[in-house]
Amino acid sequence: METIIEACKALDYSWLPQTVDGFTLVTSTESDYTILANRISAGEDVLKVPIFHYQNELGWRWSALYDKEVEDYTVHIEMPLFSFVDISFVRADLESFWTGLQERCVKGLTNMLIEPANNFTFTYRRRGIPEWDFSQVMPEELEGFVRDIDPAHAIRMINGSFIIGEYHKMDECTGLLLYYNELRDEYFAELRYKSYPEIDHHLDAKNLDDLAVLLREHLGAILKGLNERID
């Protein structure tokens, strides 16, 4: 890890734009790398070496880093209630990783988080999800939770899944994620309570009409239930 930290410390960040459509660049400094090296020298098992990230006011983060667990340089998408790897950027060596970022960093960030419709598949569009009027069943705020992802701006993940809805509280890792999986052609939800994932079957549906009925009936109650939990 010490060799990796030294290599990352020597990188030229000057080509990175300071902002990209509401996302602000944060690069690891020499001091950050020194702190990491000191933690390793002290015997701590450091699993990630952050290189840089872009973050917006919602806390959405597009992060370039080295991941010791998989021994690869990767890009992590980190949202309030979920995270995943953009496998198109994964590389085993820093040189090819950095070259790939120089070629596609802004485009990758834009397509993933700024203009996510660029990542919509034929199946997602064929289901009519981007044009679906969700306004009556997915309000912008409900039971103190804020909707910051909607079906017209869904986030494409891996394994055929799209996040088509996210409700969360800005100061908590608590809320609801609504998914569409194009491989199984179904809709479903997951809950997060203080970062812990839970399955909830109240919103399981096979089409948008059924999903609308279930959202109207259960969404408010599910979020209210999260509010009323007592540890």
PDB file of C-alpha atoms in Angstrom:
ATOM      1  CA  MET A   1       0.000   0.000   0.000  1.00  0.00           C
ATOM      2  CA  GLU A   2       2.882   2.376   0.670  1.00  0.00           C
ATOM      3  CA  THR A   3       3.982   2.081  -2.981  1.00  0.00           C
ATOM      4  CA  ILE A   4       0.436   2.785  -4.166  1.00  0.00           C
ATOM      5  CA  ILE A   5       0.155   5.832  -1.917  1.00  0.00           C
ATOM      6  CA  GLU A   6       3.433   7.242  -3.220  1.00  0.00           C
ATOM      7  CA  ALA A   7       2.315   6.692  -6.832  1.00  0.00           C
ATOM      8  CA  CYS A   8      -1.013   8.434  -6.204  1.00  0.00           C
ATOM      9  CA  LYS A   9       0.745  11.316  -4.470  1.00  0.00           C
ATOM     10  CA  ALA A  10       2.770  11.947  -7.649  1.00  0.00           C
ATOM     11  CA  LEU A  11      -0.279  12.189  -9.937  1.00  0.00           C
ATOM     12  CA  ASP A  12      -0.989  15.324 -11.976  1.00  0.00           C
ATOM     13  CA  TYR A  13      -4.483  16.559 -11.112  1.00  0.00           C
ATOM     14  CA  SER A  14      -4.286  19.738 -13.190  1.00  0.00           C
ATOM     15  CA  TRP A  15      -6.424  18.365 -16.040  1.00  0.00           C
ATOM     16  CA  LEU A  16      -9.437  17.790 -13.787  1.00  0.00           C
ATOM     17  CA  PRO A  17     -12.148  20.487 -14.048  1.00  0.00           C
ATOM     18  CA  GLN A  18     -12.913  22.142 -10.713  1.00  0.00           C
ATOM     19  CA  THR A  19     -16.664  21.819 -11.227  1.00  0.00           C
ATOM     20  CA  VAL A  20     -18.954  19.744 -13.444  1.00  0.00           C
ATOM     21  CA  ASP A  21     -22.628  20.807 -13.464  1.00  0.00           C
ATOM     22  CA  GLY A  22     -23.036  21.249  -9.722  1.00  0.00           C
ATOM     23  CA  PHE A  23     -20.369  18.730  -8.727  1.00  0.00           C
ATOM     24  CA  THR A  24     -17.231  20.110  -7.071  1.00  0.00           C
ATOM     25  CA  LEU A  25     -13.808  18.487  -7.272  1.00  0.00           C
ATOM     26  CA  VAL A  26     -12.033  17.391  -4.085  1.00  0.00           C
ATOM     27  CA  THR A  27      -8.532  15.928  -4.514  1.00  0.00           C
ATOM     28  CA  SER A  28      -6.456  14.093  -1.941  1.00  0.00           C
ATOM     29  CA  THR A  29      -3.610  16.297  -0.729  1.00  0.00           C
ATOM     30  CA  GLU A  30      -0.072  15.361   0.227  1.00  0.00           C
ATOM     31  CA  SER A  31      -1.196  15.682   3.837  1.00  0.00           C
ATOM     32  CA  ASP A  32      -4.052  13.222   3.227  1.00  0.00           C
ATOM     33  CA  TYR A  33      -1.654  10.682   1.759  1.00  0.00           C
ATOM     34  CA  THR A  34       0.797  11.173   4.643  1.00  0.00           C
ATOM     35  CA  ILE A  35      -1.978  10.496   7.153  1.00  0.00           C
ATOM     36  CA  LEU A  36      -2.860   7.282   5.297  1.00  0.00           C
ATOM     37  CA  ALA A  37       0.771   6.170   5.303  1.00  0.00           C
ATOM     38  CA  ASN A  38       1.046   6.868   9.035  1.00  0.00           C
ATOM     39  CA  ARG A  39      -2.080   4.824   9.735  1.00  0.00           C
ATOM     40  CA  ILE A  40      -0.576   1.893   7.828  1.00  0.00           C
ATOM     41  CA  SER A  41       2.744   2.281   9.669  1.00  0.00           C
ATOM     42  CA  ALA A  42       0.807   2.141  12.943  1.00  0.00           C
ATOM     43  CA  GLY A  43      -0.594  -1.246  11.947  1.00  0.00           C
ATOM     44  CA  GLU A  44      -4.050  -0.168  10.799  1.00  0.00           C
ATOM     45  CA  ASP A  45      -5.573  -2.152   7.932  1.00  0.00           C
ATOM     46  CA  VAL A  46      -6.336   0.616   5.424  1.00  0.00           C
ATOM     47  CA  LEU A  47      -8.641  -0.713   2.696  1.00  0.00           C
ATOM     48  CA  LYS A  48      -9.004   2.295   0.396  1.00  0.00           C
ATOM     49  CA  VAL A  49      -6.757   5.015  -0.977  1.00  0.00           C
ATOM     50  CA  PRO A  50      -8.942   7.956  -2.093  1.00  0.00           C
ATOM     51  CA  ILE A  51      -7.526   9.813  -5.099  1.00  0.00           C
ATOM     52  CA  PHE A  52     -10.219  12.373  -5.913  1.00  0.00           C
ATOM     53  CA  HIS A  53     -13.978  12.724  -5.953  1.00  0.00           C
ATOM     54  CA  TYR A  54     -16.731  14.972  -7.254  1.00  0.00           C
ATOM     55  CA  GLN A  55     -19.579  15.775  -4.861  1.00  0.00           C
ATOM     56  CA  ASN A  56     -22.789  17.807  -5.084  1.00  0.00           C
ATOM     57  CA  GLU A  57     -24.992  19.452  -2.443  1.00  0.00           C
ATOM     58  CA  LEU A  58     -27.122  16.304  -2.099  1.00  0.00           C
ATOM     59  CA  GLY A  59     -24.095  14.313  -0.996  1.00  0.00           C
ATOM     60  CA  TRP A  60     -23.843  12.364  -4.255  1.00  0.00           C
ATOM     61  CA  ARG A  61     -20.234  11.382  -4.821  1.00  0.00           C
ATOM     62  CA  TRP A  62     -18.288  10.034  -7.824  1.00  0.00           C
ATOM     63  CA  SER A  63     -15.022   8.742  -6.356  1.00  0.00           C
ATOM     64  CA  ALA A  64     -11.780   7.524  -7.923  1.00  0.00           C
ATOM     65  CA  LEU A  65      -9.762   5.348  -5.551  1.00  0.00           C
ATOM     66  CA  TYR A  66      -7.668   2.247  -4.983  1.00  0.00           C
ATOM     67  CA  ASP A  67      -9.562  -0.619  -3.357  1.00  0.00           C
ATOM     68  CA  LYS A  68      -7.304  -3.036  -1.491  1.00  0.00           C
ATOM     69  CA  GLU A  69     -10.057  -5.652  -1.108  1.00  0.00           C
ATOM     70  CA  VAL A  70     -10.207  -6.257  -4.863  1.00  0.00           C
ATOM     71  CA  GLU A  71      -6.677  -4.979  -5.585  1.00  0.00           C
ATOM     72  CA  ASP A  72      -7.944  -2.669  -8.317  1.00  0.00           C
ATOM     73  CA  TYR A  73      -8.282   1.019  -9.066  1.00  0.00           C
ATOM     74  CA  THR A  74     -11.989   1.749  -9.295  1.00  0.00           C
ATOM     75  CA  VAL A  75     -14.707   4.381  -9.421  1.00  0.00           C
ATOM     76  CA  HIS A  76     -17.293   4.180  -6.647  1.00  0.00           C
ATOM     77  CA  ILE A  77     -20.706   5.816  -6.916  1.00  0.00           C
ATOM     78  CA  GLU A  78     -21.690   6.832  -3.384  1.00  0.00           C
ATOM     79  CA  MET A  79     -25.247   7.993  -2.725  1.00  0.00           C
ATOM     80  CA  PRO A  80     -27.044   8.720   0.571  1.00  0.00           C
ATOM     81  CA  LEU A  81     -28.544   5.223   0.813  1.00  0.00           C
ATOM     82  CA  PHE A  82     -26.469   3.066  -1.535  1.00  0.00           C
ATOM     83  CA  SER A  83     -23.158   2.690  -3.333  1.00  0.00           C
ATOM     84  CA  PHE A  84     -21.759   0.617  -6.189  1.00  0.00           C
ATOM     85  CA  VAL A  85     -18.776   0.329  -8.522  1.00  0.00           C
ATOM     86  CA  ASP A  86     -18.706   1.614 -12.099  1.00  0.00           C
ATOM     87  CA  ILE A  87     -17.009  -1.467 -13.521  1.00  0.00           C
ATOM     88  CA  SER A  88     -16.183   0.277 -16.810  1.00  0.00           C
ATOM     89  CA  PHE A  89     -13.355   2.130 -15.028  1.00  0.00           C
ATOM     90  CA  VAL A  90     -11.834  -0.805 -13.115  1.00  0.00           C
ATOM     91  CA  ARG A  91      -8.124  -1.308 -13.845  1.00  0.00           C
ATOM     92  CA  ALA A  92      -5.335  -3.278 -12.178  1.00  0.00           C
ATOM     93  CA  ASP A  93      -2.641  -0.630 -12.706  1.00  0.00           C
ATOM     94  CA  LEU A  94      -2.603   3.087 -12.025  1.00  0.00           C
ATOM     95  CA  GLU A  95      -1.295   4.174 -15.441  1.00  0.00           C
ATOM     96  CA  SER A  96      -4.167   2.678 -17.445  1.00  0.00           C
ATOM     97  CA  PHE A  97      -6.680   3.763 -14.772  1.00  0.00           C
ATOM     98  CA  TRP A  98      -5.468   7.364 -14.952  1.00  0.00           C
ATOM     99  CA  THR A  99      -5.490   7.321 -18.756  1.00  0.00           C
ATOM    100  CA  GLY A 100      -9.060   6.023 -18.740  1.00  0.00           C
ATOM    101  CA  LEU A 101     -10.094   8.776 -16.357  1.00  0.00           C
ATOM    102  CA  GLN A 102      -8.501  11.436 -18.541  1.00  0.00           C
ATOM    103  CA  GLU A 103     -10.461  10.101 -21.502  1.00  0.00           C
ATOM    104  CA  ARG A 104     -13.830   9.504 -19.829  1.00  0.00           C
ATOM    105  CA  CYS A 105     -14.018  11.046 -16.359  1.00  0.00           C
ATOM    106  CA  VAL A 106     -16.360  13.932 -17.156  1.00  0.00           C
ATOM    107  CA  LYS A 107     -18.462  11.803 -19.495  1.00  0.00           C
ATOM    108  CA  GLY A 108     -18.694   9.031 -16.905  1.00  0.00           C
ATOM    109  CA  LEU A 109     -19.808  11.415 -14.163  1.00  0.00           C
ATOM    110  CA  THR A 110     -22.258  13.153 -16.493  1.00  0.00           C
ATOM    111  CA  ASN A 111     -23.900   9.984 -17.767  1.00  0.00           C
ATOM    112  CA  MET A 112     -24.130   8.409 -14.330  1.00  0.00           C
ATOM    113  CA  LEU A 113     -25.362  11.261 -12.136  1.00  0.00           C
ATOM    114  CA  ILE A 114     -26.020  14.457 -14.121  1.00  0.00           C
ATOM    115  CA  GLU A 115     -27.793  13.208 -17.252  1.00  0.00           C
ATOM    116  CA  PRO A 116     -28.642   9.611 -16.220  1.00  0.00           C
ATOM    117  CA  ALA A 117     -31.094   9.217 -19.113  1.00  0.00           C
ATOM    118  CA  ASN A 118     -27.987   8.700 -21.262  1.00  0.00           C
ATOM    119  CA  ASN A 119     -27.660   5.308 -19.551  1.00  0.00           C
ATOM    120  CA  PHE A 120     -31.259   4.184 -20.088  1.00  0.00           C
ATOM    121  CA  THR A 121     -31.486   0.879 -21.948  1.00  0.00           C
ATOM    122  CA  PHE A 122     -33.918  -0.116 -24.680  1.00  0.00           C
ATOM    123  CA  THR A 123     -35.871  -2.234 -22.198  1.00  0.00           C
ATOM    124  CA  TYR A 124     -36.138   0.591 -19.662  1.00  0.00           C
ATOM    125  CA  ARG A 125     -37.467   2.943 -22.326  1.00  0.00           C
ATOM    126  CA  ARG A 126     -39.787   0.320 -23.830  1.00  0.00           C
ATOM    127  CA  ARG A 127     -41.491  -0.114 -20.454  1.00  0.00           C
ATOM    128  CA  GLY A 128     -42.448   3.561 -20.623  1.00  0.00           C
ATOM    129  CA  ILE A 129     -40.771   4.343 -17.317  1.00  0.00           C
ATOM    130  CA  PRO A 130     -39.078   7.629 -18.370  1.00  0.00           C
ATOM    131  CA  GLU A 131     -42.434   9.093 -19.487  1.00  0.00           C
ATOM    132  CA  TRP A 132     -44.499   7.713 -16.592  1.00  0.00           C
ATOM    133  CA  ASP A 133     -46.363  10.399 -14.621  1.00  0.00           C
ATOM    134  CA  PHE A 134     -45.313   9.543 -11.086  1.00  0.00           C
ATOM    135  CA  SER A 135     -46.194  12.936  -9.590  1.00  0.00           C
ATOM    136  CA  GLN A 136     -49.370  11.747  -7.859  1.00  0.00           C
ATOM    137  CA  VAL A 137     -47.796   8.727  -6.171  1.00  0.00           C
ATOM    138  CA  MET A 138     -44.219   9.914  -5.552  1.00  0.00           C
ATOM    139  CA  PRO A 139     -44.387  13.434  -4.071  1.00  0.00           C
ATOM    140  CA  GLU A 140     -41.212  15.458  -3.652  1.00  0.00           C
ATOM    141  CA  GLU A 141     -41.518  15.291   0.136  1.00  0.00           C
ATOM    142  CA  LEU A 142     -43.389  12.796   2.291  1.00  0.00           C
ATOM    143  CA  GLU A 143     -43.328  12.151   6.041  1.00  0.00           C
ATOM    144  CA  GLY A 144     -40.184  14.257   6.381  1.00  0.00           C
ATOM    145  CA  PHE A 145     -38.340  12.365   3.633  1.00  0.00           C
ATOM    146  CA  VAL A 146     -37.060  14.014   0.440  1.00  0.00           C
ATOM    147  CA  ARG A 147     -37.251  12.384  -2.990  1.00  0.00           C
ATOM    148  CA  ASP A 148     -33.967  12.974  -4.808  1.00  0.00           C
ATOM    149  CA  ILE A 149     -34.222  10.273  -7.497  1.00  0.00           C
ATOM    150  CA  ASP A 150     -37.251   9.717  -9.719  1.00  0.00           C
ATOM    151  CA  PRO A 151     -38.097   7.395 -12.656  1.00  0.00           C
ATOM    152  CA  ALA A 152     -37.248  10.040 -15.268  1.00  0.00           C
ATOM    153  CA  HIS A 153     -33.759  10.401 -13.770  1.00  0.00           C
ATOM    154  CA  ALA A 154     -33.097   6.826 -12.644  1.00  0.00           C
ATOM    155  CA  ILE A 155     -29.589   5.652 -11.764  1.00  0.00           C
ATOM    156  CA  ARG A 156     -28.440   2.598 -13.714  1.00  0.00           C
ATOM    157  CA  MET A 157     -26.600   0.150 -11.503  1.00  0.00           C
ATOM    158  CA  ILE A 158     -25.327  -3.377 -12.218  1.00  0.00           C
ATOM    159  CA  ASN A 159     -27.126  -6.686 -12.794  1.00  0.00           C
ATOM    160  CA  GLY A 160     -29.923  -5.015 -14.748  1.00  0.00           C
ATOM    161  CA  SER A 161     -31.142  -2.825 -11.890  1.00  0.00           C
ATOM    162  CA  PHE A 162     -32.155   0.831 -11.918  1.00  0.00           C
ATOM    163  CA  ILE A 163     -32.825   2.972  -8.851  1.00  0.00           C
ATOM    164  CA  ILE A 164     -36.045   4.694  -9.929  1.00  0.00           C
ATOM    165  CA  GLY A 165     -36.795   6.340  -6.595  1.00  0.00           C
ATOM    166  CA  GLU A 166     -35.000   7.352  -3.427  1.00  0.00           C
ATOM    167  CA  TYR A 167     -36.509   8.926  -0.321  1.00  0.00           C
ATOM    168  CA  HIS A 168     -34.147   9.859   2.478  1.00  0.00           C
ATOM    169  CA  LYS A 169     -33.518  12.336   5.249  1.00  0.00           C
ATOM    170  CA  MET A 170     -30.584  14.644   4.652  1.00  0.00           C
ATOM    171  CA  ASP A 171     -29.060  14.041   8.082  1.00  0.00           C
ATOM    172  CA  GLU A 172     -29.681  10.288   8.293  1.00  0.00           C
ATOM    173  CA  CYS A 173     -28.895   7.127   6.336  1.00  0.00           C
ATOM    174  CA  THR A 174     -32.552   6.160   6.607  1.00  0.00           C
ATOM    175  CA  GLY A 175     -35.096   5.903   3.822  1.00  0.00           C
ATOM    176  CA  LEU A 176     -36.464   3.908   0.910  1.00  0.00           C
ATOM    177  CA  LEU A 177     -35.063   2.797  -2.440  1.00  0.00           C
ATOM    178  CA  LEU A 178     -37.363   1.854  -5.316  1.00  0.00           C
ATOM    179  CA  TYR A 179     -35.924  -0.422  -8.009  1.00  0.00           C
ATOM    180  CA  TYR A 180     -36.739  -1.694 -11.466  1.00  0.00           C
ATOM    181  CA  ASN A 181     -34.844  -4.789 -12.628  1.00  0.00           C
ATOM    182  CA  GLU A 182     -34.999  -5.292 -16.381  1.00  0.00           C
ATOM    183  CA  LEU A 183     -33.734  -8.891 -16.265  1.00  0.00           C
ATOM    184  CA  ARG A 184     -36.607  -9.975 -14.018  1.00  0.00           C
ATOM    185  CA  ASP A 185     -38.958  -7.271 -15.333  1.00  0.00           C
ATOM    186  CA  GLU A 186     -40.168  -6.331 -11.867  1.00  0.00           C
ATOM    187  CA  TYR A 187     -40.344  -3.470  -9.397  1.00  0.00           C
ATOM    188  CA  PHE A 188     -39.421  -3.757  -5.727  1.00  0.00           C
ATOM    189  CA  ALA A 189     -38.229  -1.727  -2.753  1.00  0.00           C
ATOM    190  CA  GLU A 190     -35.541  -1.822  -0.102  1.00  0.00           C
ATOM    191  CA  LEU A 191     -35.426   0.110   3.144  1.00  0.00           C
ATOM    192  CA  ARG A 192     -32.461   1.589   4.953  1.00  0.00           C
ATOM    193  CA  TYR A 193     -32.613   2.241   8.670  1.00  0.00           C
ATOM    194  CA  LYS A 194     -29.476   3.941   9.946  1.00  0.00           C
ATOM    195  CA  SER A 195     -27.568   2.372   7.034  1.00  0.00           C
ATOM    196  CA  TYR A 196     -28.884  -1.156   7.662  1.00  0.00           C
ATOM    197  CA  PRO A 197     -30.635  -2.668   4.601  1.00  0.00           C
ATOM    198  CA  GLU A 198     -34.045  -4.316   4.825  1.00  0.00           C
ATOM    199  CA  ILE A 199     -36.345  -5.908   2.263  1.00  0.00           C
ATOM    200  CA  ASP A 200     -39.930  -4.662   2.061  1.00  0.00           C
ATOM    201  CA  HIS A 201     -42.427  -6.499  -0.157  1.00  0.00           C
ATOM    202  CA  HIS A 202     -45.283  -3.978  -0.029  1.00  0.00           C
ATOM    203  CA  LEU A 203     -44.168  -2.417  -3.336  1.00  0.00           C
ATOM    204  CA  ASP A 204     -43.468  -5.607  -5.324  1.00  0.00           C
ATOM    205  CA  ALA A 205     -45.060  -5.142  -8.765  1.00  0.00           C
ATOM    206  CA  LYS A 206     -44.845  -6.402 -12.346  1.00  0.00           C
ATOM    207  CA  ASN A 207     -46.043  -3.257 -14.133  1.00  0.00           C
ATOM    208  CA  LEU A 208     -46.386   0.488 -13.623  1.00  0.00           C
ATOM    209  CA  ASP A 209     -50.155   0.428 -13.095  1.00  0.00           C
ATOM    210  CA  ASP A 210     -49.825  -2.004 -10.205  1.00  0.00           C
ATOM    211  CA  LEU A 211     -46.853  -0.084  -8.836  1.00  0.00           C
ATOM    212  CA  ALA A 212     -48.868   3.148  -8.817  1.00  0.00           C
ATOM    213  CA  VAL A 213     -51.629   1.486  -6.786  1.00  0.00           C
ATOM    214  CA  LEU A 214     -49.138   0.104  -4.282  1.00  0.00           C
ATOM    215  CA  LEU A 215     -47.280   3.401  -3.934  1.00  0.00           C
ATOM    216  CA  ARG A 216     -50.524   5.252  -3.289  1.00  0.00           C
ATOM    217  CA  GLU A 217     -51.496   2.707  -0.647  1.00  0.00           C
ATOM    218  CA  HIS A 218     -48.210   1.991   1.112  1.00  0.00           C
ATOM    219  CA  LEU A 219     -45.467   4.588   0.492  1.00  0.00           C
ATOM    220  CA  GLY A 220     -46.582   7.043   3.161  1.00  0.00           C
ATOM    221  CA  ALA A 221     -47.133   4.291   5.713  1.00  0.00           C
ATOM    222  CA  ILE A 222     -43.701   2.771   5.067  1.00  0.00           C
ATOM    223  CA  LEU A 223     -41.941   6.098   5.565  1.00  0.00           C
ATOM    224  CA  LYS A 224     -44.055   6.891   8.619  1.00  0.00           C
ATOM    225  CA  GLY A 225     -43.055   3.523  10.062  1.00  0.00           C
ATOM    226  CA  LEU A 226     -39.378   4.384   9.640  1.00  0.00           C
ATOM    227  CA  ASN A 227     -39.988   7.630  11.512  1.00  0.00           C
ATOM    228  CA  GLU A 228     -41.698   5.902  14.412  1.00  0.00           C
ATOM    229  CA  ARG A 229     -39.013   3.309  15.111  1.00  0.00           C
ATOM    230  CA  ILE A 230     -37.459   3.357  18.550  1.00  0.00           C
ATOM    231  CA  ASP A 231     -33.992   1.894  19.021  1.00  0.00           C
TER     232      ASP A 231
END
